[in-house]
mmCIF file with all atom_site columns, C-alpha atoms in Angstrom:
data_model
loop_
_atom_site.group_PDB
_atom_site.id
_atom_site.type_symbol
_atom_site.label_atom_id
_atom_site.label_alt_id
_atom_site.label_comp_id
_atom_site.label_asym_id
_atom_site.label_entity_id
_atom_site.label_seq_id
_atom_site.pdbx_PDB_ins_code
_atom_site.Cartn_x
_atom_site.Cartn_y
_atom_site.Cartn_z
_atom_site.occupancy
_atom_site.B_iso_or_equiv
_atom_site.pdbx_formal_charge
_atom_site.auth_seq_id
_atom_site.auth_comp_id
_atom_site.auth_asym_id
_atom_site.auth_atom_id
_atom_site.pdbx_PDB_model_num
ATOM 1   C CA . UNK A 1 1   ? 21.326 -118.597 -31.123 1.00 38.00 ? 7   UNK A CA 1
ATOM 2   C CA . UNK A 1 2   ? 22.553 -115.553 -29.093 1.00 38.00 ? 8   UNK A CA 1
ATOM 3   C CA . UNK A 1 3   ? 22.720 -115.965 -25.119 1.00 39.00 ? 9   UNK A CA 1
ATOM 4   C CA . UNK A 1 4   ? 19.519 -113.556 -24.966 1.00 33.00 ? 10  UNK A CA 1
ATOM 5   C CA . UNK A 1 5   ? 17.300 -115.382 -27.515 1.00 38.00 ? 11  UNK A CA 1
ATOM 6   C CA . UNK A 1 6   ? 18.176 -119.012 -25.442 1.00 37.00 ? 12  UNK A CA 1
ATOM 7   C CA . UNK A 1 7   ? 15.546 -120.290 -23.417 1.00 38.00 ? 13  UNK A CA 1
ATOM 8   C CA . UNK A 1 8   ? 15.954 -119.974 -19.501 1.00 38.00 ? 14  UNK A CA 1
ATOM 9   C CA . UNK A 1 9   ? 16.529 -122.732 -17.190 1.00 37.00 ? 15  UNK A CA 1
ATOM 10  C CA . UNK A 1 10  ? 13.606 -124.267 -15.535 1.00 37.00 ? 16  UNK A CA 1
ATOM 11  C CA . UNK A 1 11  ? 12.970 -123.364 -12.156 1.00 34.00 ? 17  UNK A CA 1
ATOM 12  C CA . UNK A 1 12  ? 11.480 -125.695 -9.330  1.00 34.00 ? 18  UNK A CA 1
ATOM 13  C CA . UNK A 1 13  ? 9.880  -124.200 -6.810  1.00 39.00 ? 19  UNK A CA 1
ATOM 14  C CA . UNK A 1 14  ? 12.054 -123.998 -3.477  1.00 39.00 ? 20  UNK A CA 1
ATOM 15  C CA . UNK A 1 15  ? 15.352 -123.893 -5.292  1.00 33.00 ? 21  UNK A CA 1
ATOM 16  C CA . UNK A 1 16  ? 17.886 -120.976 -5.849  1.00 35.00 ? 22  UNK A CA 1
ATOM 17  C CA . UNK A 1 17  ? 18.011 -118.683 -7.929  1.00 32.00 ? 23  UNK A CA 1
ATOM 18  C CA . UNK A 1 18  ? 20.270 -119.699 -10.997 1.00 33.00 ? 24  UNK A CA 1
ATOM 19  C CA . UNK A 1 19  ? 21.789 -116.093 -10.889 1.00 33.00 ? 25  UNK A CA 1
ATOM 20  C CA . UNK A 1 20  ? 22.342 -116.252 -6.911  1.00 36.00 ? 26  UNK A CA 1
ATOM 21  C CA . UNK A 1 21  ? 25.290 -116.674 -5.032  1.00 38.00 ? 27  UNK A CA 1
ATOM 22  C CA . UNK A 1 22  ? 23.816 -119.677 -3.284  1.00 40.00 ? 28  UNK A CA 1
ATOM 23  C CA . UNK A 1 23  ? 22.576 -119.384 0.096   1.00 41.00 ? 29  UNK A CA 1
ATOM 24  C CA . UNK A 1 24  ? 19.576 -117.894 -0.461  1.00 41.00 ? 30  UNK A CA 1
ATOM 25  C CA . UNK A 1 25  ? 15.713 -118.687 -0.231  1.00 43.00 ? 31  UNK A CA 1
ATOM 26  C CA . UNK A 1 26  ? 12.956 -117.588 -2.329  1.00 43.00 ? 32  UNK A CA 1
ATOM 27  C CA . UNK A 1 27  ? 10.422 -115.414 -0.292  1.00 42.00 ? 33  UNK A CA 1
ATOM 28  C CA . UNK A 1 28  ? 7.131  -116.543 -1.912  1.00 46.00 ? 34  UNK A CA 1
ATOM 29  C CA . UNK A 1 29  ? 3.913  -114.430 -1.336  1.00 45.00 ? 35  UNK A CA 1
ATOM 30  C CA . UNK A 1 30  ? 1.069  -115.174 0.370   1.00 51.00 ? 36  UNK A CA 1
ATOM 31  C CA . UNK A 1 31  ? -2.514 -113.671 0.227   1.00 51.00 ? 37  UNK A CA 1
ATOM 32  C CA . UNK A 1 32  ? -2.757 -109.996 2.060   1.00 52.00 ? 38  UNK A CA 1
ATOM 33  C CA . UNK A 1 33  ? 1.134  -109.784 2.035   1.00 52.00 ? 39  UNK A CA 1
ATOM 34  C CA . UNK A 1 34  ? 2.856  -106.990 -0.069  1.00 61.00 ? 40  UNK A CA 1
ATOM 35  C CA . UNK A 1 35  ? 5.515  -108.046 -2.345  1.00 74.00 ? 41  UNK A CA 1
ATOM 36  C CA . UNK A 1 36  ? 7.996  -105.449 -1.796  1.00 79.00 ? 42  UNK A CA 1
ATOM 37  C CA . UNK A 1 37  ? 8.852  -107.072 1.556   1.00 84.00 ? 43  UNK A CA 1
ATOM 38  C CA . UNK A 1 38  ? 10.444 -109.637 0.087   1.00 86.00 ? 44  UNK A CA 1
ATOM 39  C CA . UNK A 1 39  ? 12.358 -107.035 -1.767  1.00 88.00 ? 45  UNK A CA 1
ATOM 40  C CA . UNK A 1 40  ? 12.979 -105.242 1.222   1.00 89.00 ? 46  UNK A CA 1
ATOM 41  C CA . UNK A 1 41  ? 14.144 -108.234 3.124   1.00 91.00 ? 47  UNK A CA 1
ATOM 42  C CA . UNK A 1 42  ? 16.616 -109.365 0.688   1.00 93.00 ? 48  UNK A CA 1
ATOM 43  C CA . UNK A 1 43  ? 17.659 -105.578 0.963   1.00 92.00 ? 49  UNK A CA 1
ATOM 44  C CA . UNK A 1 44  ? 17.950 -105.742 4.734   1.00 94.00 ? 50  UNK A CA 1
ATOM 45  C CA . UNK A 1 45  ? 20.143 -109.105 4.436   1.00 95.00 ? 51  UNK A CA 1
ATOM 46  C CA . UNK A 1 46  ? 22.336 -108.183 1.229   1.00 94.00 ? 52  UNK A CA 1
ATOM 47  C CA . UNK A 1 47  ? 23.103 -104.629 3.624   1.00 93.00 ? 53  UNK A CA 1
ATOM 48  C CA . UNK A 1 48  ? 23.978 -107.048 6.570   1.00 95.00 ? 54  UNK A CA 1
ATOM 49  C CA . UNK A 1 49  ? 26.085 -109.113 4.334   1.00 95.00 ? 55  UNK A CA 1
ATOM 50  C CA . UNK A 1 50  ? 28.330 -106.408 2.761   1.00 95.00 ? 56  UNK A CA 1
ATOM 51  C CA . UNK A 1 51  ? 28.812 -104.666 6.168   1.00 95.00 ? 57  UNK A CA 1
ATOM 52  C CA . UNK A 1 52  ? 29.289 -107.378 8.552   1.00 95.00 ? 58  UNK A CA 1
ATOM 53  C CA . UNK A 1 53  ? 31.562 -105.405 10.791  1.00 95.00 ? 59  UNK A CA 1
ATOM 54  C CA . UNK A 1 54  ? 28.595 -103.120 11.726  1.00 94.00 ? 60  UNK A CA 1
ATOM 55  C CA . UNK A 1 55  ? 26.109 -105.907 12.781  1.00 94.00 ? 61  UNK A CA 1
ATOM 56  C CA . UNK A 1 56  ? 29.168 -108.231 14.315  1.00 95.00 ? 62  UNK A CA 1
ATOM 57  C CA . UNK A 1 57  ? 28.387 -107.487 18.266  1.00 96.00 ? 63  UNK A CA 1
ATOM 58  C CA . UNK A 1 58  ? 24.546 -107.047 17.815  1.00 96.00 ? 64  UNK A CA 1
ATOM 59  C CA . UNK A 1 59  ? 22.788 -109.596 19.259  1.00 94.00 ? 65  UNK A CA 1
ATOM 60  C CA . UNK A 1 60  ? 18.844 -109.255 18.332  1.00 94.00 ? 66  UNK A CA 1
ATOM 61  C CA . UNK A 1 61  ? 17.289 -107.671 15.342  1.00 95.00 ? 67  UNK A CA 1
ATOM 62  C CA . UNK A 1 62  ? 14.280 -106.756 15.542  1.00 94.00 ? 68  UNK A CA 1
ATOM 63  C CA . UNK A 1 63  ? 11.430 -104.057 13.712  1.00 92.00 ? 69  UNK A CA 1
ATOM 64  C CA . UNK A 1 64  ? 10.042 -101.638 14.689  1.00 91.00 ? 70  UNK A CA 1
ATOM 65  C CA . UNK A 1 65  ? 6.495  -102.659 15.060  1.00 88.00 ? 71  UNK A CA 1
ATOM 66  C CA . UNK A 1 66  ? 3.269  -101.641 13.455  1.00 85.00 ? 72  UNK A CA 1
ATOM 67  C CA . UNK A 1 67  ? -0.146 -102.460 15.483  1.00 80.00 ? 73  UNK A CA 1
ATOM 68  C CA . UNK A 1 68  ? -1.524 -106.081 14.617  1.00 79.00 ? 74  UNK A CA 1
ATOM 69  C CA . UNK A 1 69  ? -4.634 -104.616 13.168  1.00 75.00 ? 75  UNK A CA 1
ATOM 70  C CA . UNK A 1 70  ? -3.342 -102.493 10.977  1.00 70.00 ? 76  UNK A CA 1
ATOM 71  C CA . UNK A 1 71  ? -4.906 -102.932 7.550   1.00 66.00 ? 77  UNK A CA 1
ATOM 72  C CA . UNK A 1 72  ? -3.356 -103.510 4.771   1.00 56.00 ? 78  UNK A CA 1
ATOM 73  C CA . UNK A 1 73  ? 0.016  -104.431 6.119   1.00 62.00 ? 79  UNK A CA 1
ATOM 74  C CA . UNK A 1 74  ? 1.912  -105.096 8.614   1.00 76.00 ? 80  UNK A CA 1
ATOM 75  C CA . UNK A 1 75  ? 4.993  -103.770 6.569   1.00 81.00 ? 81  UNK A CA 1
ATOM 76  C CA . UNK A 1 76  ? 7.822  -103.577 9.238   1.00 86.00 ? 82  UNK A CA 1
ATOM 77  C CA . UNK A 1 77  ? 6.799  -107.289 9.914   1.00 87.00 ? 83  UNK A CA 1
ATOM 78  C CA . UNK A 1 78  ? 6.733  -108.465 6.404   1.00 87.00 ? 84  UNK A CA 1
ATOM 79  C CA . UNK A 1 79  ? 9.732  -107.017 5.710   1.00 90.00 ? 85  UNK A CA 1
ATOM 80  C CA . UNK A 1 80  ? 11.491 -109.091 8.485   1.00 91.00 ? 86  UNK A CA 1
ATOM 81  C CA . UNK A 1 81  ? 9.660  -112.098 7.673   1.00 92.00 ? 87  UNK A CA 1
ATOM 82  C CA . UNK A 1 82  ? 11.264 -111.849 4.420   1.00 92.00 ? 88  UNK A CA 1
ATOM 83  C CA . UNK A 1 83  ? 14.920 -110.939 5.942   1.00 94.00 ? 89  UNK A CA 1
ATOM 84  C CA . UNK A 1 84  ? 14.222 -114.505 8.063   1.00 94.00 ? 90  UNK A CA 1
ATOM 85  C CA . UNK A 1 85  ? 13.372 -116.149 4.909   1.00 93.00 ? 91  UNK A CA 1
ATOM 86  C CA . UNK A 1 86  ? 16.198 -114.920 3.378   1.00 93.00 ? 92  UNK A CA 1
ATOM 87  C CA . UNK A 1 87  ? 18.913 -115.601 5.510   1.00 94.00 ? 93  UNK A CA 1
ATOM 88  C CA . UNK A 1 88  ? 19.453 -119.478 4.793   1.00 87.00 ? 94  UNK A CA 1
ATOM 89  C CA . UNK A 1 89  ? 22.716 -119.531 6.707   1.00 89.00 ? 95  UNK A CA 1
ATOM 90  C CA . UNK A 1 90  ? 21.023 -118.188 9.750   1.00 91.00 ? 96  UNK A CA 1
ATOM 91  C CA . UNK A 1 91  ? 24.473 -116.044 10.360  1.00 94.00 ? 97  UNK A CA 1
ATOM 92  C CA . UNK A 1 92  ? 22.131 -113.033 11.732  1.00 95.00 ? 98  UNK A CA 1
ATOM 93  C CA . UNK A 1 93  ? 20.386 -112.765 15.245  1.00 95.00 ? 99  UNK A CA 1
ATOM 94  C CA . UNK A 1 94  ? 17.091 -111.818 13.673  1.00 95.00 ? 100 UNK A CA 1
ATOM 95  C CA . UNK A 1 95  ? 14.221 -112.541 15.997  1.00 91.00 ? 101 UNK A CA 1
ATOM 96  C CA . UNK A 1 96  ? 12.026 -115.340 14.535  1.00 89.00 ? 102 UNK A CA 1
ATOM 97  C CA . UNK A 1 97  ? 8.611  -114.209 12.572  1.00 85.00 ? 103 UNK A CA 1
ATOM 98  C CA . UNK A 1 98  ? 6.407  -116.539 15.127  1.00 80.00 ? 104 UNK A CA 1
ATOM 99  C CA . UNK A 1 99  ? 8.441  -114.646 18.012  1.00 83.00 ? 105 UNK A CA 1
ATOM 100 C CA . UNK A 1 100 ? 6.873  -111.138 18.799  1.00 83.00 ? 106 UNK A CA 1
ATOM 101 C CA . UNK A 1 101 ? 9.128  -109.384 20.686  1.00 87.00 ? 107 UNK A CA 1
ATOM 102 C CA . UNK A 1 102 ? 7.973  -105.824 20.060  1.00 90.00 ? 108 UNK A CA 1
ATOM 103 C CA . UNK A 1 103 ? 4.145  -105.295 19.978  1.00 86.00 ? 109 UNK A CA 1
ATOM 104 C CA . UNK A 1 104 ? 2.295  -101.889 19.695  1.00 89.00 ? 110 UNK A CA 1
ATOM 105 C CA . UNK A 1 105 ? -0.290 -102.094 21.924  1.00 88.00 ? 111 UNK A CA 1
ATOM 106 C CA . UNK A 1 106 ? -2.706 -99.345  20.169  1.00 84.00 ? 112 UNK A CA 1
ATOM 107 C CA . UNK A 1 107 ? -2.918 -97.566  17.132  1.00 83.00 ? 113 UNK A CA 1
ATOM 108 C CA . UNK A 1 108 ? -1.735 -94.238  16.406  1.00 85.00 ? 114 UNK A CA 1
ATOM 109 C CA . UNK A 1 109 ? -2.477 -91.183  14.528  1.00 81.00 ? 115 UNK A CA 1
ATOM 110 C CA . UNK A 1 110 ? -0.151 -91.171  11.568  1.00 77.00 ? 116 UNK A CA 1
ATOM 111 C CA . UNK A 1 111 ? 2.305  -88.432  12.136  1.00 73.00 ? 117 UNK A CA 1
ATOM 112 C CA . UNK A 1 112 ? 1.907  -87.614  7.974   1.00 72.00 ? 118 UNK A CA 1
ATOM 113 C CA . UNK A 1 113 ? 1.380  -83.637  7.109   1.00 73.00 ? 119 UNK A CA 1
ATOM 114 C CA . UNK A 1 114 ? 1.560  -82.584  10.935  1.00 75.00 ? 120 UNK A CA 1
ATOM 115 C CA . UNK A 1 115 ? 4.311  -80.535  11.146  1.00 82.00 ? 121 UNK A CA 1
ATOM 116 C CA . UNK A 1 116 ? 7.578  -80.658  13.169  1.00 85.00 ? 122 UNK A CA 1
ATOM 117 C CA . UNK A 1 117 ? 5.587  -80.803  16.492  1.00 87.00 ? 123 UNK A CA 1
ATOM 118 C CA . UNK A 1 118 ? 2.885  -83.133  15.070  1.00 87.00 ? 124 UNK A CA 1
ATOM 119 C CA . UNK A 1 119 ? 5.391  -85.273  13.983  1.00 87.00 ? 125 UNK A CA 1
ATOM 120 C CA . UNK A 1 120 ? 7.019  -85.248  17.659  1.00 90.00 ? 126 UNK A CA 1
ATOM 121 C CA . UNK A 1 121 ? 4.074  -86.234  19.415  1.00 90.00 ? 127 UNK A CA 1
ATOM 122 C CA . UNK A 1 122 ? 3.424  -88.985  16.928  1.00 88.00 ? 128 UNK A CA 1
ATOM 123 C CA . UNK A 1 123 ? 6.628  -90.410  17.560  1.00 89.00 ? 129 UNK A CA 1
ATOM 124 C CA . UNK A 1 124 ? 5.887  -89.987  20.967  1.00 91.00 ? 130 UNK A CA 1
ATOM 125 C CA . UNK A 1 125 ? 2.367  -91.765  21.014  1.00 90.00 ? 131 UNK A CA 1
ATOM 126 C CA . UNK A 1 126 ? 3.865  -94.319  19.050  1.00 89.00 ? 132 UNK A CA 1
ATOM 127 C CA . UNK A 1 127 ? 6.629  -95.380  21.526  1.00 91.00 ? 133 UNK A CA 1
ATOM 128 C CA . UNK A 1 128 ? 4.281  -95.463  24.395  1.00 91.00 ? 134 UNK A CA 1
ATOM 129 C CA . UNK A 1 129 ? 2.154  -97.702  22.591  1.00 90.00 ? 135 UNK A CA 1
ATOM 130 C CA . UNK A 1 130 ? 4.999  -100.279 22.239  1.00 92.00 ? 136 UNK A CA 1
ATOM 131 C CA . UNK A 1 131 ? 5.526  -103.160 24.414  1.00 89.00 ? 137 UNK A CA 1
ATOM 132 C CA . UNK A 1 132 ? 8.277  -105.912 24.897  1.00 87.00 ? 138 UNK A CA 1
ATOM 133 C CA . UNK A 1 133 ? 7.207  -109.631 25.443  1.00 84.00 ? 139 UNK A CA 1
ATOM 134 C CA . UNK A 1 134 ? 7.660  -110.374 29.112  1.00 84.00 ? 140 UNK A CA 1
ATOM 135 C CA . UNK A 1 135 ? 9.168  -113.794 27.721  1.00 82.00 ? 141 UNK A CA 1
ATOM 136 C CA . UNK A 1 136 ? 11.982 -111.202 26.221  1.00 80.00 ? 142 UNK A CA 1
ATOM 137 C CA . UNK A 1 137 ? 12.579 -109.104 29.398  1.00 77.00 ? 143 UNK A CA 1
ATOM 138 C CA . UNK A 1 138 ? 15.529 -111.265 29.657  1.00 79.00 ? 144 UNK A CA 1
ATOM 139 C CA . UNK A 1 139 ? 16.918 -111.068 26.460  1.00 77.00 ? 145 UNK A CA 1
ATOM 140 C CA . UNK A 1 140 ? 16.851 -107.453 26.391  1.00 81.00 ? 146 UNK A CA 1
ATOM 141 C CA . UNK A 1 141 ? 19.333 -107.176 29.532  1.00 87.00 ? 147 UNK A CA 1
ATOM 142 C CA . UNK A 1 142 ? 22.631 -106.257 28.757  1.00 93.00 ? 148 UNK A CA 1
ATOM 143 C CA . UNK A 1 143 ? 21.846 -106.446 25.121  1.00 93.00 ? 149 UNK A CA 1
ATOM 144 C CA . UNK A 1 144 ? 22.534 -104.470 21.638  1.00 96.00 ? 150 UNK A CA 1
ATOM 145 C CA . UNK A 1 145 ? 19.711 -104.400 19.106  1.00 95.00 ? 151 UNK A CA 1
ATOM 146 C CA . UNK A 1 146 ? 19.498 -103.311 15.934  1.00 96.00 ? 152 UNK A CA 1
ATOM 147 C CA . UNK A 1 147 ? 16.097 -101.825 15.162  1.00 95.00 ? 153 UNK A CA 1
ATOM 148 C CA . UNK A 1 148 ? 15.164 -102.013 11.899  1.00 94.00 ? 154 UNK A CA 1
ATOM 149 C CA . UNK A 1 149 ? 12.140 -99.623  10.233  1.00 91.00 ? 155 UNK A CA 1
ATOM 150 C CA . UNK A 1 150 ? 11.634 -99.007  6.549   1.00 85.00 ? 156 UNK A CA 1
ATOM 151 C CA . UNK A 1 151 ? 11.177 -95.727  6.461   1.00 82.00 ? 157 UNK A CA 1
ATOM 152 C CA . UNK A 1 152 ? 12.593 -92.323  8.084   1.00 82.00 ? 158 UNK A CA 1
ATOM 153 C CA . UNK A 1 153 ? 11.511 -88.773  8.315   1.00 82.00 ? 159 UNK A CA 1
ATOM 154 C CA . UNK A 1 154 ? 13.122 -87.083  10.900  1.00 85.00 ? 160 UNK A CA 1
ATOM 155 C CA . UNK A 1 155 ? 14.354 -90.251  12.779  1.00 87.00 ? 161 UNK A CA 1
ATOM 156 C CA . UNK A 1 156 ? 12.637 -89.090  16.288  1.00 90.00 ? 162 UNK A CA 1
ATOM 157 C CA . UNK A 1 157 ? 10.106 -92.123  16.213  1.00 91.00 ? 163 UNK A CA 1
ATOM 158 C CA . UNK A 1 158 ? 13.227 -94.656  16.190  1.00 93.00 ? 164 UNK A CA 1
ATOM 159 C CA . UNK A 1 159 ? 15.167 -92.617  18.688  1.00 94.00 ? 165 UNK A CA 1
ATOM 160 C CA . UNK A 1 160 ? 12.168 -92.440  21.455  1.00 94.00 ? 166 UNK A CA 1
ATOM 161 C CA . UNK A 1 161 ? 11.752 -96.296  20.813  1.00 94.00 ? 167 UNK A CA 1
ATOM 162 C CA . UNK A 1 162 ? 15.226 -96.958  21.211  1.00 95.00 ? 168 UNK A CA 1
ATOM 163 C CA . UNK A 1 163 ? 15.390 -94.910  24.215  1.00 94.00 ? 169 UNK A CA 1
ATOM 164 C CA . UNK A 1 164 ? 12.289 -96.933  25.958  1.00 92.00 ? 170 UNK A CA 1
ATOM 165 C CA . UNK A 1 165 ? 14.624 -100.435 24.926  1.00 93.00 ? 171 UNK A CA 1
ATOM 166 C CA . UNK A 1 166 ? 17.041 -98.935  27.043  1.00 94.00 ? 172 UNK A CA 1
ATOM 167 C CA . UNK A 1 167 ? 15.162 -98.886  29.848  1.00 91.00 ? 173 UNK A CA 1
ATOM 168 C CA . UNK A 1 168 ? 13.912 -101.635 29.760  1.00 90.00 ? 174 UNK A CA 1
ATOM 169 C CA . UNK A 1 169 ? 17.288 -102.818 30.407  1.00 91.00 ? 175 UNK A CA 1
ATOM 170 C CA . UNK A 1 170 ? 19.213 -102.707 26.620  1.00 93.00 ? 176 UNK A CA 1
ATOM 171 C CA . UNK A 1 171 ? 23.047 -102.224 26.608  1.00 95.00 ? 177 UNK A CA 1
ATOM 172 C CA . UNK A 1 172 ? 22.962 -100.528 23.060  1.00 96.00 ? 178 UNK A CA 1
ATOM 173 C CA . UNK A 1 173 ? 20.166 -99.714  20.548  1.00 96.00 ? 179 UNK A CA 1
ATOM 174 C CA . UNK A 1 174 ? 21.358 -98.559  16.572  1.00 96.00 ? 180 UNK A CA 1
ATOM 175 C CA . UNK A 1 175 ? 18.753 -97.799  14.201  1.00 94.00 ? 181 UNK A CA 1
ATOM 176 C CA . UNK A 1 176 ? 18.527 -99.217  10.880  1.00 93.00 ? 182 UNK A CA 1
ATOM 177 C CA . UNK A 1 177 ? 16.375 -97.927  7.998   1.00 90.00 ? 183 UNK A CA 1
ATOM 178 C CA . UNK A 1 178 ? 15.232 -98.474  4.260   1.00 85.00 ? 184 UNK A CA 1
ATOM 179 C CA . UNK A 1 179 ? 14.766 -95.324  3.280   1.00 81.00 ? 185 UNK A CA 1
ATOM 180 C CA . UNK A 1 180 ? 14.880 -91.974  4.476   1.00 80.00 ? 186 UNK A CA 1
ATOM 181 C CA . UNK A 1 181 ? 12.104 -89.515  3.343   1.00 77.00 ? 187 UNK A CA 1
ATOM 182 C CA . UNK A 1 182 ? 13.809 -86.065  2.686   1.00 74.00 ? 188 UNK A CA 1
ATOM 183 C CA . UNK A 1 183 ? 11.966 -83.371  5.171   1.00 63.00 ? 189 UNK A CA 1
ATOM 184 C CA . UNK A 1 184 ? 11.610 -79.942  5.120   1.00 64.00 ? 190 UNK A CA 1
ATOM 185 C CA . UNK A 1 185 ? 10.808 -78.375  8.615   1.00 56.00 ? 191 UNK A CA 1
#
């Protein structure tokens, strides 16, 4: 019986993976959650893990939020939900799913077919609509963050976040992103 034709090991729920390196969790699915964000997450970790040296001095990750009543998804969230799940070692300083340290306090027009300018003053709207939790004004002081989103156009939304983290006391914000959306101006 060729290797292909064999049948494959039984799996129990909660265990690893028989073809991982160990370490890591399943991310299992629940209702209204979209399963690419535990593909994502596992992307976000297996990134952190083959470039250490880049995330060595950071000391919260964190996404870059989506408003809570957005409908389907709260992607960004998911997504680090899933990188939490998935790092079983607990080696990276990613803020806690239960923890909301960035909110967006109102929804905002999606800056999709607007233009270079329309696209601006999305990015704009949505960094005024985003919030810290008082309970992290501390932790931001003095800190670097890694802000994570999963996908950019032309990178202003993360930049005018990022600048607003700053202010609000940050030592260092880098940007971090799934995918990047090719964009003609």
């Amino acid at each position: 019986m060729s290797a292909r034709t064999q049948p494959a090991a039984p799996r129990r729920p909660g265990h690893h993976h028989p073809c991982g390196r160990g370490g890591g969790r399943f991310f299992k699915e629940t209702p209204g959650q979209d399963f690419l964000a535990a593909i994502f997450g596992r992307l976000l970790v297996g990134w952190m893990e083959t470039h250490p040296h880049l995330v060595a001095d950071i000391d919260l990750i964190v996404g870059n939020p989506t408003h809570p009543g957005r409908k389907p998804l709260q992607h960004i969230e998911a997504i680090m939900k899933a990188a939490y799940a998935e790092d079983a070692a607990d080696r990276w300083p990613l803020a806690p799913p239960g923890d909301i340290v960035l909110t967006k306090a109102g929804i905002t027009e999606p800056p999709k077919d607007r233009g270079f300018a329309g696209k601006e003053q999305a990015a704009w709207d949505h960094a005024r609509a985003v919030r810290g939790n008082p309970v992290y004004r501390k932790a931001f002081q003095n800190t670097r963050i890694l802000l994570v989103d999963d996908v950019c156009t032309t990178g202003l939304q993360l930049n005018y976040v990022a600048g607003g983290l700053l202010r609000s006391g940050a030592r260092e914000v880098r940007g971090l992103v799934l995918a990047r959306v090719p964009w003609r101006h």
